[in-house]
Coordinates of C-alpha atoms in Angstrom, one line a residue:
M20 CA 16.7 6.3 -48.9
T21 CA 17.5 7.7 -52.6
S22 CA 16.4 5.6 -55.6
A23 CA 17.5 5.7 -59.0
P24 CA 15.6 7.9 -61.1
R25 CA 13.6 5.8 -64.2
A26 CA 13.7 6.4 -67.8
H27 CA 10.6 8.6 -68.7
P28 CA 9.2 8.8 -72.2
P29 CA 9.5 12.2 -73.3
T30 CA 6.9 15.0 -72.2
P31 CA 3.6 14.6 -74.4
A32 CA 2.3 17.3 -76.4
R33 CA -0.3 19.4 -74.9
P34 CA -3.7 19.5 -75.9
G35 CA -4.2 22.1 -79.2
T36 CA -0.3 21.7 -80.1
P37 CA 0.4 20.5 -83.5
G38 CA 0.4 16.9 -84.2
A39 CA -2.9 16.6 -81.9
V40 CA -6.3 15.1 -83.3
P41 CA -8.4 18.4 -83.0
R42 CA -11.8 16.6 -82.2
A43 CA -9.9 14.7 -79.5
A44 CA -8.4 17.6 -78.2
A45 CA -11.3 19.9 -77.8
L46 CA -13.2 17.1 -76.3
R47 CA -10.8 16.6 -73.9
R48 CA -10.5 20.3 -73.2
L49 CA -14.5 20.4 -72.7
R50 CA -14.0 17.4 -70.4
R51 CA -11.3 19.5 -68.3
I52 CA -13.7 22.7 -68.0
A53 CA -16.4 20.5 -66.8
C54 CA -14.3 18.2 -64.5
G55 CA -12.2 21.6 -63.2
A56 CA -15.6 23.6 -62.7
L57 CA -16.7 20.7 -60.7
A58 CA -13.7 20.5 -58.7
L59 CA -13.4 24.1 -58.0
S60 CA -17.4 23.8 -57.1
A61 CA -16.6 20.8 -54.7
L62 CA -13.5 22.3 -53.0
S63 CA -15.2 25.5 -52.4
A64 CA -18.1 23.8 -51.4
G65 CA -16.6 21.2 -49.2
A66 CA -14.4 23.6 -47.5
M67 CA -17.6 25.0 -45.7
L68 CA -18.8 21.6 -44.6
P69 CA -17.7 20.2 -41.1
V70 CA -14.5 18.3 -40.8
T71 CA -15.5 14.6 -41.3
T72 CA -13.8 11.7 -39.8
A73 CA -11.4 9.1 -41.5
H74 CA -11.1 5.7 -40.5
A75 CA -7.7 4.5 -42.8
A76 CA -4.9 1.9 -42.1
E77 CA -1.2 2.4 -41.0
L78 CA 0.8 2.0 -43.6
A79 CA 4.0 -0.1 -43.4
F80 CA 7.7 1.4 -44.1
P81 CA 8.8 1.9 -46.9
F82 CA 5.7 3.1 -48.8
H83 CA 6.6 3.6 -52.6
T84 CA 4.6 4.5 -55.8
D85 CA 6.5 5.0 -59.0
F86 CA 2.9 6.0 -60.3
D87 CA 2.3 3.6 -63.0
S88 CA -0.8 3.5 -61.2
A89 CA -2.9 5.4 -58.9
D90 CA -3.0 2.4 -56.3
G91 CA -2.3 3.6 -53.0
G92 CA -4.0 7.2 -53.1
T93 CA -7.3 8.9 -54.7
L94 CA -7.1 11.2 -57.6
S95 CA -9.1 14.3 -57.6
G96 CA -9.8 17.2 -59.9
D97 CA -7.9 17.0 -62.8
A98 CA -5.1 14.8 -61.7
E99 CA -4.4 11.7 -63.5
V100 CA -1.6 8.9 -63.9
G101 CA -0.3 7.9 -67.1
D102 CA 3.3 7.5 -68.5
G103 CA 4.6 6.9 -65.0
W104 CA 4.0 10.4 -64.1
L105 CA 1.6 11.8 -61.7
R106 CA 0.1 14.7 -63.6
L107 CA -1.9 16.9 -61.2
T108 CA -2.6 19.5 -64.2
D109 CA -1.9 20.1 -68.0
A110 CA -0.4 23.4 -69.4
V111 CA -4.1 24.7 -69.3
R112 CA -5.6 27.8 -67.7
S113 CA -7.9 26.9 -64.2
E114 CA -6.8 23.4 -63.5
A115 CA -6.6 21.9 -60.5
G116 CA -5.9 18.4 -59.3
S117 CA -4.9 16.4 -56.4
W118 CA -4.0 13.1 -54.9
A119 CA -3.6 11.8 -51.6
T120 CA -2.8 8.5 -50.2
D121 CA -5.9 6.2 -49.0
D122 CA -4.2 5.4 -45.6
V123 CA -2.0 6.9 -43.3
F124 CA 1.6 7.1 -41.5
A125 CA 2.5 6.7 -38.2
S126 CA 4.0 10.1 -37.2
D127 CA 5.6 9.2 -34.0
L128 CA 8.9 8.2 -35.3
G129 CA 9.1 10.9 -38.0
L130 CA 8.8 10.6 -42.3
E131 CA 11.4 11.0 -44.7
I132 CA 9.7 11.7 -47.9
E133 CA 11.6 11.5 -51.4
F134 CA 10.1 12.5 -54.7
R135 CA 10.7 13.7 -58.0
Y136 CA 9.0 16.6 -59.4
A137 CA 8.6 18.4 -63.3
M138 CA 6.8 21.9 -63.7
H139 CA 7.4 22.9 -67.5
G140 CA 5.1 23.8 -70.6
G141 CA 3.6 26.7 -70.1
T142 CA 3.9 30.3 -69.0
G143 CA 4.8 29.9 -65.5
A144 CA 2.2 29.4 -62.7
D145 CA 1.0 28.5 -60.3
G146 CA 3.1 25.6 -58.7
L147 CA 2.8 22.2 -56.7
L148 CA 2.7 21.6 -53.1
M149 CA 3.4 18.4 -50.9
S150 CA 0.9 18.2 -48.0
L151 CA 0.7 16.6 -44.7
S152 CA -2.7 16.6 -42.8
D153 CA -4.2 14.9 -39.6
G154 CA -4.6 11.1 -40.6
A155 CA -7.9 11.1 -38.6
V156 CA -9.6 13.8 -41.2
A157 CA -11.1 12.8 -44.3
P158 CA -8.9 14.2 -47.1
G159 CA -9.5 17.4 -49.2
V160 CA -7.9 20.4 -50.8
G161 CA -7.8 23.7 -50.4
R162 CA -8.7 26.9 -52.8
P163 CA -6.5 26.6 -56.1
G164 CA -4.5 29.3 -57.5
A165 CA -2.4 31.2 -55.2
A166 CA -3.2 29.0 -52.4
L167 CA -1.3 26.1 -54.4
G168 CA -4.8 23.6 -53.1
Y169 CA -3.4 24.0 -49.5
S170 CA -4.2 27.2 -47.7
C171 CA -7.4 29.2 -47.5
Y172 CA -8.1 32.0 -49.4
D173 CA -9.6 36.1 -49.5
D174 CA -12.0 35.6 -52.5
S175 CA -12.0 39.1 -53.0
G176 CA -8.7 39.0 -54.5
H177 CA -7.0 41.4 -51.8
Y178 CA -5.2 38.3 -50.3
G179 CA -6.4 39.2 -46.9
T180 CA -8.6 37.8 -44.3
C181 CA -9.8 34.2 -45.8
D182 CA -13.6 33.6 -46.8
V183 CA -12.6 30.6 -48.4
A184 CA -11.5 27.6 -46.6
G185 CA -8.2 25.3 -47.0
M186 CA -7.5 21.9 -46.7
P187 CA -9.2 20.2 -43.6
G188 CA -7.3 18.9 -41.4
A189 CA -3.6 20.7 -42.9
F190 CA -0.5 20.3 -40.7
V191 CA 2.3 21.5 -43.0
G192 CA 2.6 22.3 -46.6
V193 CA 5.3 22.4 -48.6
G194 CA 4.9 24.4 -51.8
F195 CA 7.4 24.8 -54.5
D196 CA 5.9 28.2 -56.1
L197 CA 6.6 29.5 -59.1
R198 CA 4.5 32.6 -59.3
G199 CA 5.5 33.6 -55.5
N200 CA 1.6 34.0 -54.7
F201 CA 1.7 31.3 -51.9
S202 CA 3.5 33.9 -49.7
R203 CA 0.8 36.2 -50.0
P204 CA -0.6 37.5 -46.6
F205 CA -3.5 35.1 -46.3
N206 CA -5.0 36.0 -42.7
G207 CA -2.2 38.5 -42.2
S208 CA 0.5 36.0 -42.6
G209 CA 3.0 36.0 -45.4
P210 CA 5.4 38.6 -46.5
G211 CA 4.2 39.1 -50.0
P212 CA 5.1 37.6 -53.5
Q213 CA 8.1 35.8 -53.4
P214 CA 8.8 33.9 -56.9
D215 CA 10.7 30.6 -57.3
H216 CA 10.9 30.1 -53.8
V217 CA 10.4 27.0 -51.3
V218 CA 7.8 28.1 -49.2
L219 CA 5.9 26.0 -45.8
R220 CA 2.8 27.1 -44.3
G221 CA 1.6 25.7 -41.1
S222 CA -1.3 24.0 -39.8
G223 CA -5.0 25.0 -40.7
N224 CA -8.9 23.7 -40.9
G225 CA -11.6 25.8 -42.4
T226 CA -10.5 29.7 -42.8
D227 CA -8.1 29.7 -39.6
G228 CA -4.5 29.4 -39.5
Y229 CA -2.2 28.5 -42.5
R230 CA 0.4 30.5 -41.1
F231 CA 3.6 31.4 -43.0
L232 CA 6.5 29.7 -41.7
R233 CA 9.3 30.2 -43.5
G234 CA 10.4 30.7 -47.3
A235 CA 13.7 30.5 -49.5
V236 CA 14.6 30.7 -52.9
G237 CA 15.1 27.2 -54.8
P238 CA 18.4 25.7 -55.9
D239 CA 20.4 27.4 -58.4
G240 CA 17.6 30.5 -58.2
G241 CA 14.5 28.9 -59.3
V242 CA 11.8 25.8 -58.5
G243 CA 11.0 25.1 -62.2
T244 CA 12.1 22.4 -64.9
Q245 CA 12.1 22.3 -68.6
S246 CA 10.6 19.4 -69.1
R247 CA 10.6 15.9 -67.7
S248 CA 14.1 15.0 -68.1
D249 CA 15.2 18.2 -66.2
E250 CA 13.1 16.6 -63.0
R251 CA 14.5 17.8 -59.4
T252 CA 14.9 15.5 -56.5
V253 CA 13.1 16.7 -53.1
H254 CA 14.0 15.3 -50.0
V255 CA 11.5 16.5 -47.0
T256 CA 12.4 15.1 -43.7
L257 CA 10.4 15.4 -40.6
L258 CA 11.9 14.3 -37.4
P259 CA 10.1 14.4 -33.7
A260 CA 12.4 15.7 -31.1
A261 CA 12.1 14.6 -27.5
D262 CA 9.4 17.0 -26.3
G263 CA 7.2 16.0 -29.3
V264 CA 8.0 19.1 -31.7
L265 CA 8.4 18.2 -35.4
A266 CA 11.4 20.1 -37.1
L267 CA 11.0 19.7 -40.9
T268 CA 13.7 20.1 -43.6
V269 CA 13.8 20.2 -47.1
R270 CA 16.6 19.5 -49.5
S271 CA 16.6 19.5 -53.2
D272 CA 19.1 19.6 -56.3
S273 CA 18.4 21.4 -59.4
G274 CA 18.3 18.6 -61.9
P275 CA 19.9 15.1 -62.6
G276 CA 23.6 15.0 -61.6
T277 CA 23.5 18.2 -59.5
R278 CA 24.1 18.6 -55.8
M279 CA 21.7 18.0 -53.3
R280 CA 21.1 21.6 -51.2
T281 CA 19.3 22.3 -47.9
V282 CA 16.8 24.9 -48.9
I283 CA 14.8 24.8 -45.3
D284 CA 16.9 23.7 -41.9
Q285 CA 14.6 22.3 -39.4
V286 CA 12.2 24.6 -38.6
A287 CA 10.0 23.6 -35.7
L288 CA 6.3 23.1 -36.6
E289 CA 5.1 24.7 -33.1
G290 CA 4.0 28.1 -32.1
D291 CA 0.8 30.1 -32.1
G292 CA -2.2 28.5 -34.3
Q293 CA 0.1 25.3 -35.0
A294 CA -1.9 22.2 -34.2
P295 CA -0.4 19.6 -31.9
L296 CA 1.5 16.7 -34.1
P297 CA -1.1 14.2 -35.1
D298 CA -0.7 10.5 -34.4
T299 CA -1.0 9.6 -38.0
L300 CA -0.8 12.1 -41.0
R301 CA -1.9 11.5 -44.5
L302 CA 0.4 12.7 -47.5
G303 CA -0.6 14.5 -50.6
F304 CA 0.2 16.5 -53.6
T305 CA -1.6 19.3 -55.1
A306 CA -1.1 22.0 -58.0
S307 CA -3.4 24.2 -60.0
T308 CA -3.3 27.1 -62.8
G309 CA -4.9 30.2 -63.2
N310 CA -4.6 32.5 -66.1
S311 CA -0.8 31.4 -66.4
T312 CA -0.2 27.8 -66.8
N313 CA 2.2 24.9 -66.4
A314 CA 2.3 20.8 -66.3
H315 CA 2.6 20.3 -62.9
E316 CA 3.6 16.4 -62.6
V317 CA 5.2 14.0 -59.4
D318 CA 7.2 10.8 -60.0
D319 CA 9.0 7.9 -57.6
L320 CA 7.3 8.9 -54.1
T321 CA 9.2 6.7 -51.4
V322 CA 8.2 7.4 -48.0
S323 CA 10.4 5.8 -45.0
I324 CA 11.2 6.6 -41.1
P325 CA 14.2 8.6 -41.0
T326 CA 17.4 7.7 -39.2
D327 CA 21.0 8.8 -39.6
V328 CA 23.7 6.0 -39.7
G329 CA 27.4 6.9 -40.7
I330 CA 30.6 5.0 -40.5
T331 CA 34.2 6.5 -40.1
Q332 CA 37.9 4.7 -40.0
E333 CA 40.9 5.4 -38.1
M334 CA 44.3 3.7 -39.6
P335 CA 47.7 5.6 -38.5
E336 CA 49.2 8.0 -41.0
R337 CA 52.2 6.2 -41.7
V338 CA 52.6 2.0 -42.1
V339 CA 55.7 0.3 -42.3
A340 CA 56.2 -2.1 -45.3
G341 CA 57.0 -6.0 -43.9
T342 CA 55.1 -5.2 -40.4
H343 CA 51.7 -5.8 -38.8
V344 CA 48.9 -2.9 -39.8
R345 CA 45.9 -2.8 -37.3
Y346 CA 42.9 -0.3 -38.1
T347 CA 39.3 0.3 -37.0
A348 CA 35.7 1.0 -38.6
T349 CA 33.3 2.3 -36.5
A350 CA 29.4 2.8 -37.5
T351 CA 27.3 5.1 -35.3
N352 CA 23.6 5.9 -35.3
R353 CA 23.0 9.6 -34.6
G354 CA 19.4 9.9 -35.3
R355 CA 16.3 9.6 -33.4
N356 CA 15.4 6.4 -34.6
G357 CA 17.3 2.5 -34.4
S358 CA 18.0 1.1 -37.7
A359 CA 18.5 -2.7 -37.9
R360 CA 20.6 -4.8 -40.5
N361 CA 22.3 -1.9 -41.9
D362 CA 24.9 -3.5 -44.5
V363 CA 28.0 -2.8 -44.4
V364 CA 30.8 -3.4 -46.6
I365 CA 34.7 -2.3 -46.1
A366 CA 37.1 -3.1 -48.8
T367 CA 40.8 -3.4 -46.8
P368 CA 43.8 -2.4 -48.7
T369 CA 44.9 -4.6 -51.3
E370 CA 48.3 -4.7 -50.0
L371 CA 47.3 -6.3 -46.9
H372 CA 47.9 -10.3 -46.6
D373 CA 45.9 -12.7 -43.9
V374 CA 43.5 -10.2 -43.2
R375 CA 41.8 -10.7 -40.1
W376 CA 39.0 -8.8 -38.2
T377 CA 36.6 -8.9 -35.3
C378 CA 33.4 -6.9 -34.3
A379 CA 32.3 -5.4 -31.0
A380 CA 29.5 -3.6 -30.5
T381 CA 27.8 -1.3 -27.6
A382 CA 24.8 -1.3 -25.5
G383 CA 21.7 -0.9 -27.8
A384 CA 23.8 -2.4 -30.9
A385 CA 24.7 -5.8 -32.4
C386 CA 26.9 -7.3 -34.9
G387 CA 26.0 -9.4 -37.4
A388 CA 28.7 -11.4 -37.3
G389 CA 31.6 -11.7 -34.7
S390 CA 34.5 -12.3 -36.6
G391 CA 35.7 -12.9 -40.1
A392 CA 38.6 -13.0 -42.8
G393 CA 39.4 -12.3 -46.4
P394 CA 40.1 -8.8 -47.9
E395 CA 36.5 -7.5 -48.2
I396 CA 34.3 -7.5 -44.9
A397 CA 30.4 -7.6 -46.3
T398 CA 28.3 -8.2 -42.8
T399 CA 25.3 -6.2 -40.9
A400 CA 24.7 -4.2 -37.9
D401 CA 21.9 -3.4 -35.9
I402 CA 22.3 0.1 -34.4
D403 CA 19.9 2.1 -32.2
P404 CA 20.3 6.1 -31.7
G405 CA 23.7 6.3 -29.8
A406 CA 25.2 2.8 -30.3
T407 CA 28.2 1.7 -32.2
V408 CA 29.8 -1.0 -33.8
T409 CA 33.5 -1.4 -34.3
W410 CA 35.0 -3.5 -36.6
T411 CA 38.7 -4.2 -35.7
I412 CA 41.0 -5.0 -39.0
E413 CA 44.1 -6.5 -39.1
G414 CA 46.7 -7.8 -41.5
D415 CA 50.3 -8.1 -43.2
L416 CA 51.5 -5.4 -45.3
A417 CA 54.3 -6.8 -47.9
A418 CA 57.6 -6.2 -47.3
D419 CA 57.9 -4.7 -51.1
A420 CA 54.9 -2.5 -50.5
T421 CA 55.2 1.1 -51.6
G422 CA 53.0 4.2 -51.9
Q423 CA 50.1 4.0 -49.9
I424 CA 47.4 1.5 -48.5
A425 CA 43.7 3.0 -48.7
S426 CA 40.5 1.3 -46.9
A427 CA 36.9 2.0 -48.3
A428 CA 33.8 1.8 -45.8
R429 CA 30.1 2.1 -46.8
I430 CA 26.9 1.6 -44.8
T431 CA 23.6 1.5 -46.2
T432 CA 20.6 1.6 -44.3
P433 CA 17.8 -1.1 -44.7
P434 CA 14.8 0.0 -47.4
S435 CA 12.0 0.7 -44.1
R436 CA 14.5 3.2 -43.0
A437 CA 15.8 6.7 -44.8
D438 CA 19.3 8.1 -44.0
T439 CA 18.9 12.2 -43.7
N440 CA 22.6 12.4 -43.9
T441 CA 24.1 10.3 -46.8
A442 CA 27.3 12.3 -46.6
D443 CA 28.8 10.2 -43.7
N444 CA 27.4 6.8 -45.1
A445 CA 31.0 6.3 -47.0
S446 CA 34.7 6.4 -45.3
T447 CA 37.9 6.4 -47.2
V448 CA 41.4 6.4 -45.3
R449 CA 44.8 6.2 -46.5
A450 CA 48.2 5.7 -44.8
A451 CA 51.6 6.4 -46.4
I452 CA 54.0 3.3 -46.7
G453 CA 57.1 4.0 -45.1
T454 CA 60.3 1.4 -45.1
D455 CA 62.4 0.3 -42.1
A456 CA 65.2 -1.8 -43.3
A457 CA 67.8 -2.7 -40.6
L458 CA 71.1 -3.1 -42.2
R459 CA 73.7 -4.6 -40.6
T460 CA 77.5 -5.0 -42.4
E461 CA 79.8 -7.4 -42.4
K462 CA 83.3 -6.7 -43.9
A463 CA 86.6 -8.8 -44.6
A464 CA 89.9 -8.4 -45.8
E465 CA 91.6 -11.2 -47.7
L466 CA 94.8 -12.3 -49.9
L467 CA 94.4 -12.4 -53.7
P468 CA 94.1 -15.6 -55.2
G469 CA 98.0 -17.2 -55.0
D470 CA 99.3 -15.1 -52.5
V471 CA 100.5 -16.2 -49.2
E472 CA 101.2 -13.1 -47.9
L473 CA 100.8 -9.3 -48.2
L474 CA 104.1 -7.4 -49.2
P475 CA 104.1 -3.4 -48.8
G476 CA 103.1 -2.1 -52.1
G477 CA 101.0 -5.2 -52.7
V478 CA 97.1 -5.6 -53.8
F479 CA 94.6 -7.1 -51.5
R480 CA 90.9 -7.7 -51.8
Y481 CA 88.0 -5.8 -49.1
T482 CA 84.6 -7.8 -49.3
I483 CA 81.7 -5.8 -47.6
T484 CA 78.3 -7.8 -47.1
A485 CA 75.0 -5.8 -46.2
V486 CA 72.4 -7.9 -44.4
N487 CA 69.1 -6.8 -44.4
G488 CA 67.3 -7.7 -40.8
G489 CA 64.0 -6.6 -42.0
P490 CA 61.0 -5.6 -41.7
S491 CA 61.2 -4.0 -45.0
D492 CA 62.9 -4.6 -48.4
A493 CA 65.9 -2.5 -48.8
R494 CA 66.3 -1.1 -52.0
R495 CA 69.2 0.5 -54.0
V496 CA 71.8 -1.1 -51.4
G497 CA 74.9 0.1 -51.0
A498 CA 78.1 1.0 -48.8
V499 CA 81.1 3.6 -47.5
D500 CA 84.1 2.9 -46.6
D501 CA 86.8 5.4 -45.5
L502 CA 89.8 3.7 -46.3
P503 CA 93.2 3.9 -43.8
E504 CA 96.0 6.0 -44.6
P505 CA 98.4 3.3 -46.0
V506 CA 95.9 1.8 -48.4
R507 CA 94.7 2.9 -51.7
F508 CA 91.9 2.2 -53.5
V509 CA 92.4 0.5 -56.7
G510 CA 89.3 -1.3 -58.5
S511 CA 86.1 -2.9 -58.5
E512 CA 84.0 -5.1 -60.8
D513 CA 81.1 -4.4 -58.0
G514 CA 79.9 -0.8 -58.3
C515 CA 82.4 0.4 -56.2
R516 CA 84.0 4.0 -57.0
A517 CA 86.8 5.9 -54.6
D518 CA 87.3 9.9 -54.1
G519 CA 90.7 10.0 -52.4
Q520 CA 90.4 7.4 -49.3
H521 CA 86.6 7.6 -49.5
V522 CA 84.9 4.6 -50.9
T523 CA 81.2 4.3 -52.4
C524 CA 80.0 1.4 -53.5
S525 CA 76.5 1.5 -55.2
S526 CA 73.6 -0.8 -56.8
A527 CA 70.2 -0.9 -58.5
V528 CA 69.8 -4.4 -55.9
T529 CA 66.7 -4.5 -53.7
V530 CA 67.9 -6.9 -51.0
A531 CA 64.6 -8.8 -49.1
P532 CA 64.5 -9.3 -45.2
G533 CA 67.1 -12.0 -44.3
E534 CA 69.0 -11.6 -47.6
R535 CA 72.5 -10.0 -48.3
H536 CA 74.3 -8.3 -51.0
R537 CA 78.2 -8.3 -51.5
F538 CA 80.5 -5.5 -52.6
R539 CA 84.4 -6.1 -53.5
F540 CA 87.0 -4.2 -54.1
D541 CA 90.8 -4.6 -54.8
A542 CA 93.2 -2.0 -52.3
Q543 CA 96.8 -1.7 -52.4
L544 CA 98.8 -1.3 -49.4
D545 CA 101.5 1.5 -49.5
A546 CA 104.9 0.1 -50.4
G547 CA 106.5 1.9 -47.2
Y548 CA 104.6 0.1 -44.8
R549 CA 106.2 -1.7 -41.9
G550 CA 104.1 -3.6 -39.5
D551 CA 101.6 -6.9 -39.2
G552 CA 98.7 -5.2 -40.4
A553 CA 97.2 -5.3 -37.0
D554 CA 97.4 -1.4 -36.8
V555 CA 95.6 -0.9 -40.2
L556 CA 92.0 -1.0 -38.8
N557 CA 89.2 -0.5 -41.4
V558 CA 85.3 -0.2 -41.1
A559 CA 82.5 -0.1 -43.7
I560 CA 78.5 1.2 -43.5
A561 CA 76.0 -0.7 -45.5
T562 CA 73.7 1.9 -46.8
S563 CA 69.9 2.0 -48.7
P564 CA 67.2 4.9 -48.5
D565 CA 64.9 2.4 -46.8
D566 CA 67.3 2.4 -43.8
P567 CA 66.3 5.7 -41.9
D568 CA 70.1 6.0 -40.1
D569 CA 71.9 3.5 -42.3
G570 CA 73.6 0.5 -41.6
D571 CA 74.8 -0.9 -38.3
P572 CA 79.1 -0.4 -38.7
S573 CA 80.8 -3.2 -39.5
D574 CA 83.7 -4.7 -36.8
P575 CA 86.8 -3.2 -37.2
V576 CA 88.8 -5.3 -40.1
P577 CA 92.9 -5.7 -40.1
L578 CA 95.2 -5.9 -42.9
P579 CA 94.8 -9.7 -44.1
G580 CA 98.0 -11.6 -43.0
P581 CA 100.4 -12.5 -42.9
I582 CA 102.6 -9.4 -43.6
G583 CA 105.8 -10.1 -45.3
T584 CA 108.9 -7.4 -46.0
I585 CA 111.2 -6.7 -48.7
E586 CA 114.7 -7.4 -47.7
P587 CA 117.8 -6.1 -49.2
P588 CA 120.7 -8.4 -49.9
V589 CA 123.6 -8.2 -47.3
V590 CA 126.7 -7.6 -49.1
T591 CA 130.3 -8.8 -47.9
P592 CA 133.1 -7.3 -50.0
T593 CA 135.9 -9.7 -50.7
T594 CA 138.7 -7.3 -51.3
P595 CA 139.2 -4.6 -47.8
P596 CA 139.0 -1.4 -49.8
H597 CA 142.2 1.0 -49.6
G598 CA 144.0 -2.0 -47.1
G599 CA 141.8 -1.4 -44.4
E600 CA 139.4 -4.0 -42.6
H601 CA 136.8 -5.6 -44.4
P602 CA 133.4 -3.6 -43.8
T603 CA 130.6 -5.3 -42.1
A604 CA 127.0 -4.9 -43.2
T605 CA 124.5 -4.3 -40.8
P606 CA 121.3 -6.9 -41.9
R607 CA 117.7 -5.3 -42.1
P608 CA 115.0 -6.5 -39.5
S609 CA 113.5 -10.0 -40.6
A610 CA 109.5 -10.5 -41.2
S611 CA 109.8 -11.8 -37.2
A612 CA 111.6 -8.7 -36.1
T613 CA 110.0 -5.9 -34.5
P614 CA 107.3 -4.1 -36.8
V615 CA 108.6 -0.7 -38.0
A616 CA 105.6 1.8 -37.5
A617 CA 103.4 2.7 -40.2
G618 CA 104.9 5.0 -42.9
A619 CA 108.3 4.2 -41.9
H620 CA 111.0 3.3 -44.5
P621 CA 113.6 0.3 -44.3
A622 CA 117.0 1.1 -42.5
R623 CA 120.1 2.0 -44.4
L624 CA 123.1 -0.4 -44.9
A625 CA 125.5 0.9 -42.1
F626 CA 129.4 0.1 -42.4
T627 CA 131.9 -0.3 -39.8
G628 CA 135.7 0.4 -40.1
T629 CA 137.7 2.5 -42.4
V630 CA 135.5 2.6 -46.0
G631 CA 136.8 4.1 -49.2
T632 CA 134.4 6.3 -51.3
A633 CA 134.7 3.9 -54.1
A634 CA 133.6 0.5 -51.8
A635 CA 130.7 2.6 -50.5
V636 CA 129.4 3.8 -53.7
L637 CA 129.8 0.2 -55.0
V638 CA 127.7 -1.6 -52.1
A639 CA 125.2 1.1 -52.5
A640 CA 124.8 0.6 -56.0
I641 CA 124.4 -3.0 -55.8
A642 CA 121.8 -2.7 -52.9
V643 CA 119.6 -0.5 -55.3
V644 CA 119.6 -2.4 -58.4
T645 CA 118.8 -5.5 -56.7
G646 CA 115.9 -3.7 -54.5
L647 CA 114.5 -2.4 -57.8
G648 CA 114.6 -5.8 -60.0
V649 CA 112.7 -7.3 -56.8
R650 CA 110.1 -4.7 -57.0
S651 CA 109.7 -4.7 -60.7
V652 CA 109.0 -8.4 -60.8
R653 CA 106.2 -8.1 -57.8
R654 CA 104.7 -5.0 -59.5
R655 CA 104.7 -6.9 -62.6
R656 CA 103.0 -9.5 -61.1
E657 CA 100.3 -7.4 -59.6
L658 CA 99.5 -6.2 -62.9
E659 CA 99.1 -9.6 -64.4
R660 CA 96.9 -10.4 -61.9
Q661 CA 94.4 -7.4 -62.5
E662 CA 94.5 -7.9 -66.0
D663 CA 93.6 -11.4 -65.7
P664 CA 91.9 -12.4 -62.6
A665 CA 91.4 -16.0 -63.2
A666 CA 95.5 -16.2 -63.3

């Protein structure tokens, strides 16, 4: 469990700095010297005494103190509480201070310890330490200075075999060592000085043990701070394995707003000289100065039971607008401890409507609610190690939805538990929104208003209708139409254009499922066409970028009927040319006669008998003039209709 940092007053001026009252500073200095001497002598003397037994109660989880007071623990040496901080030492030479909980924690479930610290204001020594000791042993501290109040010490100054006892009943110490001397080879165990390191030492009692376990450089290459405002946050996790061996992990940031990093990862607290895990553990902090100094301070301590819950989501990579969408969110406990009443919040996609959900749990887990409805799911889940809880979420995606949908889920442990891996506590999934409009095409051919038949050379109208069968909206609906050979495109007021025989209709119109959009354009039948229109078939196709394979083609459509013909007049001369027989004109086929193949031209007049050249020329001239006149009239009529469609 991570708590938000509190606002703290600025670091107070150290004794002897400008602004301090000289007499008060001097008295405080004398008091510290006296207390420090008494503390050092008491520590040294106490280290030689036999271990005493403590009778302490077990603390409930979570345990928290912001050090507004010393409640819950006991101060010793130069340690004091003020301004919301536990100050273990001032930036003064030869100080030592400690604080330890009065009661103890059960160790069988492990511990998750979070605190903030600051080391600042002096010349860079020595460091501070978090300790865990046997809860059945009365609290105490080890040698100050290089031992950081935890380890035993070689009083000769050679860092060899200890002759000064360390912390009684010590189980593990986590040192934040500025000077580096906590890595010295006390009792022959240690690599030597390692400044700016986080260092682990194992169990010990009296002058035995306190073995060096592991050291690692602090985040960003150090462990110090410039002031209280640069405080660092630390997480120490102790997790027991099935065989009872405790593994320790240290994570730390390098200041407010920086990333939490794993500094020491799952070091097993076992091996030669390591004491078995006690039934209970006591938590404490120690710090000291020597010839070099620093203020050593601790803030916002929280102790919880570690667990590791996480949440994931599964959603299709692509969803289709206008369809039903289903996806799942699953919470899992990967830790060693169960976690009850975890808060779960799932913000479903805003594009989904009529959202509903159900919950199912495996053995060892329980849903806070079995089902519900609404765009935000706020519920709880109880999850034992290895168990899972799954929410199945369903909703209808709007037909006009575009872009993508997103779902965000988060799980939060209850106050009694601390999540050792918060990276998997939140999940966001996204899906691209696709479209799947199923267009159907309808087409019709019709005479222009006022016409009763379609003559060769005449103009008629095609209508193409795009019908959206859904489920998605169809945007930018259009159509394509390849005209048959005897037909030519004339014009359109509905966005249709032609390139030769290929007609393309376009629009910015969006057609919702179940709705339709119409395109109309005029076309002209070739003047030489002879037929009834059934042989001139035409098919159109509706289009949209939201229909992946374009629309279904229309049924073939013939020309609008009836189809008329242009009949030249039958000419019978009254005077036989040159005394011969009267010529007999061969009549043209009527509309009811057998159709002429498309593209064929009308039959010419034929004469029988003796025909003079002059008579033939006369008859031909009359026929031509009459035909041109009729055609001119009809052509002018068609042009007038185009100029005035209302006519």
